[in-house]
């Protein structure tokens, strides 16, 4: 009697084989194979395909172990080495699956992505397809749920917005191709094209308006994009109805913002490992607010998507701004919307001379936005510049009504010294402030001629609050630029000082109200202010006569528009991004945390160069720590505690509340990784270095 059919009590057969249960997702079919622990994964898949006897390309398929949430990608490993036994159930499923991806411009794409790749690699492939350079700045975020809306209604609204038109792009190179289906207004069939990008590539976009130049077939093949209509990627589309804004989720508090940040995916694990389902909606966003080498020649799509993310952050009140700043942002939006429509109609009418002139005009903006240093601007500096002027100083104290007091202030290196008068400048100062590591916040009202600088200066037991009041825009720009540099430990001898002063002055100039109202263009119906201004400022203008309310806002936007009316399209977008970067809350990611020794939940804010302990109710900074002063950071994964050690101050320890500490750890490590980038490096990314700094267990 043959022994191979006799089954033992442990489920194995007498000949040492056992049944491995598998489910083939494409066929919705369960299959069992007789195997031994010594068979390798490749052999299992070969036997499975032979047993299925279905003529099909199975090359993209792999085995997924549901119970352990693990891809079995090492095909030379045996079942024993993976620890797979008779109680296991495996899925034989494609590695590439469809995602519904929402871009920063809120347009949806149906994207076929490798669910077995780490998220960092998957995002790199997506960005390569979209011709977005520096994919390390982006990542995937789960869509936040509005607690006020029912889940069913939310999904119905989503489905109304998603209407499949046809395939868009399939990169022809690489081992992990991505197929993309566009969802939106562009008609026609679109075929394959390689997703190419390179730091040294020939400019493919018009640097005046960001539109593709004629040889776009090299990028987009036979698609509407190659016919001069890159609206889905490189051209901003106006918000058509205020109802769109009303339906979108708006965080009401800092705690709401912190909850949104719980949704960032782990870059070191695959989509499948993080329970992402096929056809799930994920948001593609700029995660790290450190934009490197932003160049209008090569980055039309990247610039536009950055502009869109900034625009929606302001409209949805994810970042605070003043009323004057809001009108400036609305005017820039209005200008960009008009030029986008015009450029889509006749973007081919630009001469080389115009392009060269715009290149020169944008050079300063490029330097500012890329986070790099200017070149050949040091001049003949032989000593560190200083500031000396009368400045009003205010130090708030509890139970005091004292206001600003005027001092003769000198700014040397990174220190401000205050004297009672100019004549006493050779004596001991009445006050002295070292600004290294301080928080610098603007408090400006152009119409009220208020130019204040709020300083939170680190001391042993927290932060000292000091206010400086300047008399003119020029004085404010000089002192604000010096304060920002000093907070980073830099002096006014740094090459970026004069550029920072000019950027501040430019930012203020854009907020000016036009002194001659007669040159303002007549109010037209196309301005639609409800789509350009956030709901908070719309409410401020509400009165019984709604039409007058709308006309009043329109008039203010058109007045502000006079300051930006001469800008080209790409310059206006770059100016919008620059203004966004100038807002006090720019680039700050919040998480709920409990600090060691603290009795209540607080916020930890993470930016590109520092950590900030914040009051959860008011958002006020309690203490700041700079990355430049950091020695190392560690994570206790069991109790979710992050510990950060510094060179010359006590260590910081906090427990992450309502969020996996891996998300916080990845933000810190990610910004450290981005700080190592340099222009002389080649385009390839050091993925392993990223994982070492962010994964926590490699």
mmCIF file of C-alpha atoms in Angstrom, residues 161-495:
data_model
loop_
_atom_site.group_PDB
_atom_site.id
_atom_site.type_symbol
_atom_site.label_atom_id
_atom_site.label_comp_id
_atom_site.label_asym_id
_atom_site.label_seq_id
_atom_site.Cartn_x
_atom_site.Cartn_y
_atom_site.Cartn_z
ATOM 1 C CA UNK A 161 -16.004 63.578 -8.712
ATOM 2 C CA UNK A 162 -14.312 60.547 -10.257
ATOM 3 C CA UNK A 163 -15.096 59.927 -13.892
ATOM 4 C CA UNK A 164 -12.763 57.694 -15.862
ATOM 5 C CA UNK A 165 -11.718 59.030 -19.259
ATOM 6 C CA UNK A 166 -8.956 56.686 -20.377
ATOM 7 C CA UNK A 167 -5.356 55.602 -19.850
ATOM 8 C CA UNK A 168 -2.794 58.379 -19.463
ATOM 9 C CA UNK A 169 0.793 57.228 -19.084
ATOM 10 C CA UNK A 170 2.815 54.065 -18.764
ATOM 11 C CA UNK A 171 6.536 54.542 -18.167
ATOM 12 C CA UNK A 172 8.555 52.462 -20.547
ATOM 13 C CA UNK A 173 11.626 52.173 -18.345
ATOM 14 C CA UNK A 174 12.389 50.695 -14.957
ATOM 15 C CA UNK A 175 11.472 47.436 -13.311
ATOM 16 C CA UNK A 176 8.270 48.723 -11.741
ATOM 17 C CA UNK A 177 6.083 50.313 -14.428
ATOM 18 C CA UNK A 178 3.112 52.401 -13.398
ATOM 19 C CA UNK A 179 -0.014 52.696 -15.498
ATOM 20 C CA UNK A 180 -1.991 55.882 -14.954
ATOM 21 C CA UNK A 181 -5.571 56.596 -15.851
ATOM 22 C CA UNK A 182 -6.654 60.247 -15.849
ATOM 23 C CA UNK A 183 -9.929 61.176 -14.229
ATOM 24 C CA UNK A 184 -11.158 64.567 -15.381
ATOM 25 C CA UNK A 185 -12.048 66.763 -18.336
ATOM 26 C CA UNK A 186 -9.347 65.920 -20.918
ATOM 27 C CA UNK A 187 -10.778 63.896 -23.821
ATOM 28 C CA UNK A 188 -9.139 61.453 -26.162
ATOM 29 C CA UNK A 189 -7.006 58.358 -25.896
ATOM 30 C CA UNK A 190 -3.517 58.551 -24.449
ATOM 31 C CA UNK A 191 -0.740 56.082 -25.017
ATOM 32 C CA UNK A 192 2.557 54.976 -23.583
ATOM 33 C CA UNK A 193 5.483 57.279 -22.940
ATOM 34 C CA UNK A 194 8.563 57.089 -20.766
ATOM 35 C CA UNK A 195 8.556 59.134 -17.583
ATOM 36 C CA UNK A 196 11.850 60.985 -17.926
ATOM 37 C CA UNK A 197 13.472 63.625 -15.804
ATOM 38 C CA UNK A 198 16.986 64.785 -15.177
ATOM 39 C CA UNK A 199 18.711 67.717 -13.563
ATOM 40 C CA UNK A 200 20.708 68.246 -16.741
ATOM 41 C CA UNK A 201 17.892 67.747 -19.245
ATOM 42 C CA UNK A 202 17.158 70.273 -21.993
ATOM 43 C CA UNK A 203 14.356 72.637 -20.904
ATOM 44 C CA UNK A 204 11.075 71.176 -22.118
ATOM 45 C CA UNK A 205 8.809 73.832 -20.647
ATOM 46 C CA UNK A 206 8.303 77.472 -21.512
ATOM 47 C CA UNK A 207 9.865 79.335 -18.590
ATOM 48 C CA UNK A 208 7.463 82.251 -19.090
ATOM 49 C CA UNK A 209 4.160 80.499 -18.517
ATOM 50 C CA UNK A 210 5.118 76.938 -17.597
ATOM 51 C CA UNK A 211 3.534 75.402 -20.686
ATOM 52 C CA UNK A 212 5.221 72.528 -22.564
ATOM 53 C CA UNK A 213 7.200 73.580 -25.634
ATOM 54 C CA UNK A 214 6.456 71.889 -28.938
ATOM 55 C CA UNK A 215 8.575 68.710 -28.639
ATOM 56 C CA UNK A 216 6.448 67.310 -25.819
ATOM 57 C CA UNK A 217 5.974 64.047 -27.655
ATOM 58 C CA UNK A 218 9.330 63.061 -26.162
ATOM 59 C CA UNK A 219 7.649 63.291 -22.785
ATOM 60 C CA UNK A 220 3.995 62.485 -23.302
ATOM 61 C CA UNK A 221 3.709 60.578 -26.585
ATOM 62 C CA UNK A 222 0.440 60.774 -28.508
ATOM 63 C CA UNK A 223 -1.579 62.439 -25.784
ATOM 64 C CA UNK A 224 -3.550 65.651 -25.306
ATOM 65 C CA UNK A 225 -0.521 66.814 -23.355
ATOM 66 C CA UNK A 226 1.590 66.774 -26.527
ATOM 67 C CA UNK A 227 -1.059 68.874 -28.278
ATOM 68 C CA UNK A 228 -0.298 71.845 -26.022
ATOM 69 C CA UNK A 229 -2.882 71.158 -23.319
ATOM 70 C CA UNK A 230 -1.073 70.089 -20.126
ATOM 71 C CA UNK A 231 -3.954 71.258 -17.961
ATOM 72 C CA UNK A 232 -4.038 68.190 -15.737
ATOM 73 C CA UNK A 233 -0.449 68.555 -14.560
ATOM 74 C CA UNK A 234 1.255 71.853 -15.369
ATOM 75 C CA UNK A 235 -1.618 74.321 -15.656
ATOM 76 C CA UNK A 236 -3.757 75.506 -12.765
ATOM 77 C CA UNK A 237 -7.488 75.133 -13.208
ATOM 78 C CA UNK A 238 -9.694 77.718 -11.419
ATOM 79 C CA UNK A 239 -12.131 76.623 -8.744
ATOM 80 C CA UNK A 240 -15.441 76.786 -10.587
ATOM 81 C CA UNK A 241 -17.903 76.899 -7.696
ATOM 82 C CA UNK A 242 -17.843 77.903 -4.006
ATOM 83 C CA UNK A 243 -19.705 74.644 -3.302
ATOM 84 C CA UNK A 244 -16.427 72.804 -3.903
ATOM 85 C CA UNK A 245 -14.847 74.625 -0.961
ATOM 86 C CA UNK A 246 -17.898 74.114 1.243
ATOM 87 C CA UNK A 247 -17.821 70.330 0.770
ATOM 88 C CA UNK A 248 -14.134 69.958 1.646
ATOM 89 C CA UNK A 249 -12.929 69.093 5.121
ATOM 90 C CA UNK A 250 -11.453 72.048 7.016
ATOM 91 C CA UNK A 251 -9.528 71.457 10.253
ATOM 92 C CA UNK A 252 -11.036 73.636 12.980
ATOM 93 C CA UNK A 253 -8.147 73.505 15.446
ATOM 94 C CA UNK A 254 -4.515 72.494 15.890
ATOM 95 C CA UNK A 255 -5.753 69.151 17.233
ATOM 96 C CA UNK A 256 -7.643 68.574 13.969
ATOM 97 C CA UNK A 257 -4.437 69.313 12.029
ATOM 98 C CA UNK A 258 -2.562 66.845 14.232
ATOM 99 C CA UNK A 259 -5.163 64.169 13.465
ATOM 100 C CA UNK A 260 -4.676 64.669 9.710
ATOM 101 C CA UNK A 261 -0.951 63.981 10.144
ATOM 102 C CA UNK A 262 -1.717 60.586 11.682
ATOM 103 C CA UNK A 263 -2.507 59.425 8.154
ATOM 104 C CA UNK A 264 1.012 59.564 6.642
ATOM 105 C CA UNK A 265 2.032 56.139 5.357
ATOM 106 C CA UNK A 266 5.219 54.436 6.520
ATOM 107 C CA UNK A 267 7.774 54.998 3.746
ATOM 108 C CA UNK A 268 9.736 51.860 4.719
ATOM 109 C CA UNK A 269 6.865 49.417 4.233
ATOM 110 C CA UNK A 270 4.777 48.484 1.215
ATOM 111 C CA UNK A 271 1.203 49.579 0.559
ATOM 112 C CA UNK A 272 -0.073 46.033 1.099
ATOM 113 C CA UNK A 273 1.662 45.799 4.475
ATOM 114 C CA UNK A 274 -0.220 48.924 5.578
ATOM 115 C CA UNK A 275 -3.656 47.561 4.643
ATOM 116 C CA UNK A 276 -4.060 49.781 1.600
ATOM 117 C CA UNK A 277 -6.749 48.240 -0.607
ATOM 118 C CA UNK A 278 -7.012 48.240 -4.361
ATOM 119 C CA UNK A 279 -8.888 51.354 -5.609
ATOM 120 C CA UNK A 280 -8.441 53.105 -2.261
ATOM 121 C CA UNK A 281 -8.098 56.899 -2.330
ATOM 122 C CA UNK A 282 -4.693 58.186 -1.185
ATOM 123 C CA UNK A 283 -3.398 61.759 -1.282
ATOM 124 C CA UNK A 284 -0.080 62.566 -2.975
ATOM 125 C CA UNK A 285 1.312 65.577 -1.110
ATOM 126 C CA UNK A 286 4.551 67.451 -0.496
ATOM 127 C CA UNK A 287 5.313 65.999 2.923
ATOM 128 C CA UNK A 288 8.634 67.701 3.630
ATOM 129 C CA UNK A 289 8.535 71.491 3.205
ATOM 130 C CA UNK A 290 12.102 71.781 1.989
ATOM 131 C CA UNK A 291 11.983 72.381 -1.761
ATOM 132 C CA UNK A 292 15.357 71.795 -3.352
ATOM 133 C CA UNK A 293 16.580 73.182 -6.683
ATOM 134 C CA UNK A 294 13.168 74.476 -7.779
ATOM 135 C CA UNK A 295 13.791 75.557 -11.350
ATOM 136 C CA UNK A 296 11.063 76.876 -13.698
ATOM 137 C CA UNK A 297 12.919 75.469 -16.731
ATOM 138 C CA UNK A 298 12.465 71.873 -15.632
ATOM 139 C CA UNK A 299 9.816 71.999 -12.922
ATOM 140 C CA UNK A 300 6.618 73.360 -14.497
ATOM 141 C CA UNK A 301 4.603 70.450 -13.101
ATOM 142 C CA UNK A 302 6.351 70.527 -9.730
ATOM 143 C CA UNK A 303 5.884 74.315 -9.443
ATOM 144 C CA UNK A 304 2.207 74.049 -10.347
ATOM 145 C CA UNK A 305 1.521 71.251 -7.876
ATOM 146 C CA UNK A 306 3.373 73.171 -5.152
ATOM 147 C CA UNK A 307 1.302 76.249 -5.973
ATOM 148 C CA UNK A 308 -1.871 74.156 -5.812
ATOM 149 C CA UNK A 309 -0.960 72.640 -2.435
ATOM 150 C CA UNK A 310 -0.243 76.133 -1.096
ATOM 151 C CA UNK A 311 -3.496 77.505 -2.558
ATOM 152 C CA UNK A 312 -5.661 74.820 -0.998
ATOM 153 C CA UNK A 313 -3.853 75.062 2.351
ATOM 154 C CA UNK A 314 -4.773 78.758 2.483
ATOM 155 C CA UNK A 315 -8.357 78.366 1.233
ATOM 156 C CA UNK A 316 -9.075 75.472 3.612
ATOM 157 C CA UNK A 317 -7.493 77.432 6.485
ATOM 158 C CA UNK A 318 -4.855 74.809 7.172
ATOM 159 C CA UNK A 319 -2.421 77.709 7.636
ATOM 160 C CA UNK A 320 -3.142 81.112 9.203
ATOM 161 C CA UNK A 321 -2.680 84.417 7.378
ATOM 162 C CA UNK A 322 -3.763 88.019 7.893
ATOM 163 C CA UNK A 323 -6.559 89.725 5.948
ATOM 164 C CA UNK A 324 -4.070 91.709 3.853
ATOM 165 C CA UNK A 325 -2.143 88.547 3.065
ATOM 166 C CA UNK A 326 -5.396 86.794 2.117
ATOM 167 C CA UNK A 327 -6.239 89.549 -0.375
ATOM 168 C CA UNK A 328 -2.724 89.311 -1.816
ATOM 169 C CA UNK A 329 -3.097 85.515 -2.224
ATOM 170 C CA UNK A 330 -6.538 86.033 -3.807
ATOM 171 C CA UNK A 331 -5.100 88.586 -6.252
ATOM 172 C CA UNK A 332 -2.314 86.192 -7.247
ATOM 173 C CA UNK A 333 -4.849 83.389 -7.739
ATOM 174 C CA UNK A 334 -7.015 85.648 -9.895
ATOM 175 C CA UNK A 335 -3.963 86.636 -11.969
ATOM 176 C CA UNK A 336 -2.806 83.020 -12.356
ATOM 177 C CA UNK A 337 -6.303 81.889 -13.360
ATOM 178 C CA UNK A 338 -6.492 84.547 -16.102
ATOM 179 C CA UNK A 339 -3.023 83.790 -17.452
ATOM 180 C CA UNK A 340 -3.612 80.014 -17.337
ATOM 181 C CA UNK A 341 -6.616 80.388 -19.612
ATOM 182 C CA UNK A 342 -4.670 82.676 -21.959
ATOM 183 C CA UNK A 343 -1.562 80.476 -22.044
ATOM 184 C CA UNK A 344 -3.569 77.377 -22.916
ATOM 185 C CA UNK A 345 -4.802 79.245 -25.997
ATOM 186 C CA UNK A 346 -1.596 80.826 -27.311
ATOM 187 C CA UNK A 347 1.403 79.625 -25.305
ATOM 188 C CA UNK A 348 3.494 79.222 -28.444
ATOM 189 C CA UNK A 349 3.919 82.958 -29.126
ATOM 190 C CA UNK A 350 6.964 83.576 -26.925
ATOM 191 C CA UNK A 351 10.342 84.589 -28.285
ATOM 192 C CA UNK A 352 13.719 83.449 -27.015
ATOM 193 C CA UNK A 353 14.342 87.018 -25.831
ATOM 194 C CA UNK A 354 11.268 86.926 -23.597
ATOM 195 C CA UNK A 355 12.368 83.618 -22.115
ATOM 196 C CA UNK A 356 15.866 84.928 -21.389
ATOM 197 C CA UNK A 357 14.454 88.015 -19.678
ATOM 198 C CA UNK A 358 12.158 85.950 -17.490
ATOM 199 C CA UNK A 359 15.027 83.583 -16.625
ATOM 200 C CA UNK A 360 17.014 86.548 -15.357
ATOM 201 C CA UNK A 361 14.058 87.951 -13.419
ATOM 202 C CA UNK A 362 13.377 84.604 -11.756
ATOM 203 C CA UNK A 363 16.953 83.820 -10.736
ATOM 204 C CA UNK A 364 16.538 85.311 -7.269
ATOM 205 C CA UNK A 365 13.272 83.460 -6.761
ATOM 206 C CA UNK A 366 14.875 80.147 -7.729
ATOM 207 C CA UNK A 367 17.621 80.618 -5.145
ATOM 208 C CA UNK A 368 15.102 81.451 -2.432
ATOM 209 C CA UNK A 369 12.728 78.595 -3.148
ATOM 210 C CA UNK A 370 15.340 75.901 -3.630
ATOM 211 C CA UNK A 371 16.781 76.487 -0.168
ATOM 212 C CA UNK A 372 20.273 76.827 -1.570
ATOM 213 C CA UNK A 373 22.771 79.658 -1.316
ATOM 214 C CA UNK A 374 23.382 82.395 -3.809
ATOM 215 C CA UNK A 375 26.577 82.245 -5.784
ATOM 216 C CA UNK A 376 29.143 85.002 -6.271
ATOM 217 C CA UNK A 377 27.231 87.414 -4.055
ATOM 218 C CA UNK A 378 29.652 87.666 -1.167
ATOM 219 C CA UNK A 379 31.321 90.713 -2.670
ATOM 220 C CA UNK A 380 34.172 92.190 -0.709
ATOM 221 C CA UNK A 381 32.834 91.585 2.804
ATOM 222 C CA UNK A 382 35.769 91.852 5.176
ATOM 223 C CA UNK A 383 33.771 92.321 8.372
ATOM 224 C CA UNK A 384 30.373 91.261 9.671
ATOM 225 C CA UNK A 385 27.696 93.915 8.933
ATOM 226 C CA UNK A 386 25.837 95.456 11.847
ATOM 227 C CA UNK A 387 22.519 97.220 12.404
ATOM 228 C CA UNK A 388 22.083 100.181 14.739
ATOM 229 C CA UNK A 389 18.876 102.189 15.091
ATOM 230 C CA UNK A 390 16.139 103.300 17.461
ATOM 231 C CA UNK A 391 13.712 100.380 17.922
ATOM 232 C CA UNK A 392 10.754 100.095 20.280
ATOM 233 C CA UNK A 393 11.023 97.057 22.588
ATOM 234 C CA UNK A 394 8.291 95.403 24.633
ATOM 235 C CA UNK A 395 8.699 92.561 27.118
ATOM 236 C CA UNK A 396 5.247 91.249 28.120
ATOM 237 C CA UNK A 397 4.763 90.412 31.776
ATOM 238 C CA UNK A 398 1.756 89.242 33.698
ATOM 239 C CA UNK A 399 -0.344 91.941 35.393
ATOM 240 C CA UNK A 400 1.395 94.783 33.570
ATOM 241 C CA UNK A 401 0.012 97.415 31.234
ATOM 242 C CA UNK A 402 3.359 98.886 30.225
ATOM 243 C CA UNK A 403 3.790 99.299 26.490
ATOM 244 C CA UNK A 404 6.735 99.618 24.118
ATOM 245 C CA UNK A 405 9.820 101.513 25.236
ATOM 246 C CA UNK A 406 12.254 103.027 22.759
ATOM 247 C CA UNK A 407 15.900 101.919 22.893
ATOM 248 C CA UNK A 408 18.988 102.464 20.803
ATOM 249 C CA UNK A 409 19.536 98.905 19.577
ATOM 250 C CA UNK A 410 22.579 97.382 17.940
ATOM 251 C CA UNK A 411 22.536 94.054 16.126
ATOM 252 C CA UNK A 412 25.980 92.441 16.062
ATOM 253 C CA UNK A 413 26.619 88.813 15.083
ATOM 254 C CA UNK A 414 23.534 87.075 16.520
ATOM 255 C CA UNK A 415 23.022 89.389 19.501
ATOM 256 C CA UNK A 416 20.792 92.438 20.022
ATOM 257 C CA UNK A 417 21.952 94.963 22.632
ATOM 258 C CA UNK A 418 19.561 97.654 23.901
ATOM 259 C CA UNK A 419 20.754 101.005 25.278
ATOM 260 C CA UNK A 420 18.731 103.859 26.755
ATOM 261 C CA UNK A 421 20.150 106.261 24.179
ATOM 262 C CA UNK A 422 22.613 106.412 21.309
ATOM 263 C CA UNK A 423 25.076 108.308 23.501
ATOM 264 C CA UNK A 424 25.200 105.418 26.004
ATOM 265 C CA UNK A 425 26.074 102.792 23.370
ATOM 266 C CA UNK A 426 29.623 102.554 24.772
ATOM 267 C CA UNK A 427 28.264 101.597 28.233
ATOM 268 C CA UNK A 428 26.771 98.310 29.469
ATOM 269 C CA UNK A 429 23.487 97.563 27.643
ATOM 270 C CA UNK A 430 20.189 97.718 29.528
ATOM 271 C CA UNK A 431 19.139 94.460 27.820
ATOM 272 C CA UNK A 432 20.957 91.931 25.693
ATOM 273 C CA UNK A 433 19.462 89.063 23.677
ATOM 274 C CA UNK A 434 21.228 86.142 22.002
ATOM 275 C CA UNK A 435 18.882 84.995 19.217
ATOM 276 C CA UNK A 436 20.367 81.576 18.450
ATOM 277 C CA UNK A 437 17.533 79.044 18.435
ATOM 278 C CA UNK A 438 14.791 81.649 18.926
ATOM 279 C CA UNK A 439 11.379 81.645 17.246
ATOM 280 C CA UNK A 440 10.799 84.643 14.948
ATOM 281 C CA UNK A 441 7.200 85.573 14.072
ATOM 282 C CA UNK A 442 6.031 88.579 12.013
ATOM 283 C CA UNK A 443 3.095 90.732 13.130
ATOM 284 C CA UNK A 444 2.471 93.159 10.277
ATOM 285 C CA UNK A 445 -0.441 95.307 9.193
ATOM 286 C CA UNK A 446 0.421 97.377 6.119
ATOM 287 C CA UNK A 447 -2.615 99.677 6.220
ATOM 288 C CA UNK A 448 -2.091 100.309 9.938
ATOM 289 C CA UNK A 449 1.669 100.808 9.468
ATOM 290 C CA UNK A 450 2.397 98.174 12.110
ATOM 291 C CA UNK A 451 5.713 96.362 11.700
ATOM 292 C CA UNK A 452 6.274 94.105 14.705
ATOM 293 C CA UNK A 453 8.662 91.200 15.241
ATOM 294 C CA UNK A 454 7.832 88.651 17.940
ATOM 295 C CA UNK A 455 10.815 86.833 19.415
ATOM 296 C CA UNK A 456 10.649 83.760 21.634
ATOM 297 C CA UNK A 457 14.164 83.379 23.022
ATOM 298 C CA UNK A 458 15.227 80.062 24.637
ATOM 299 C CA UNK A 459 16.142 80.173 28.322
ATOM 300 C CA UNK A 460 16.712 77.433 30.879
ATOM 301 C CA UNK A 461 13.059 77.178 31.938
ATOM 302 C CA UNK A 462 11.353 77.823 28.592
ATOM 303 C CA UNK A 463 11.124 80.842 26.283
ATOM 304 C CA UNK A 464 11.320 84.605 26.924
ATOM 305 C CA UNK A 465 8.906 86.673 24.832
ATOM 306 C CA UNK A 466 10.231 89.933 23.361
ATOM 307 C CA UNK A 467 8.536 92.225 20.844
ATOM 308 C CA UNK A 468 10.340 94.635 18.516
ATOM 309 C CA UNK A 469 8.472 97.431 16.738
ATOM 310 C CA UNK A 470 9.980 99.052 13.639
ATOM 311 C CA UNK A 471 8.942 102.396 12.128
ATOM 312 C CA UNK A 472 9.320 101.696 8.399
ATOM 313 C CA UNK A 473 9.147 98.795 5.968
ATOM 314 C CA UNK A 474 12.858 99.090 5.205
ATOM 315 C CA UNK A 475 13.841 98.980 8.871
ATOM 316 C CA UNK A 476 11.481 96.047 9.462
ATOM 317 C CA UNK A 477 12.898 94.090 6.495
ATOM 318 C CA UNK A 478 16.495 94.581 7.672
ATOM 319 C CA UNK A 479 15.806 93.604 11.286
ATOM 320 C CA UNK A 480 13.477 90.728 10.412
ATOM 321 C CA UNK A 481 16.023 89.259 7.977
ATOM 322 C CA UNK A 482 18.776 89.599 10.593
ATOM 323 C CA UNK A 483 16.577 87.943 13.257
ATOM 324 C CA UNK A 484 15.737 85.004 10.969
ATOM 325 C CA UNK A 485 19.400 84.401 10.193
ATOM 326 C CA UNK A 486 20.439 84.798 13.845
ATOM 327 C CA UNK A 487 17.847 82.211 14.907
ATOM 328 C CA UNK A 488 19.766 79.730 12.710
ATOM 329 C CA UNK A 489 23.110 80.836 14.165
ATOM 330 C CA UNK A 490 24.009 82.885 11.047
ATOM 331 C CA UNK A 491 25.104 86.522 10.853
ATOM 332 C CA UNK A 492 24.382 89.294 8.359
ATOM 333 C CA UNK A 493 27.627 88.358 6.607
ATOM 334 C CA UNK A 494 25.792 85.335 5.218
ATOM 335 C CA UNK A 495 25.231 85.612 1.469
#
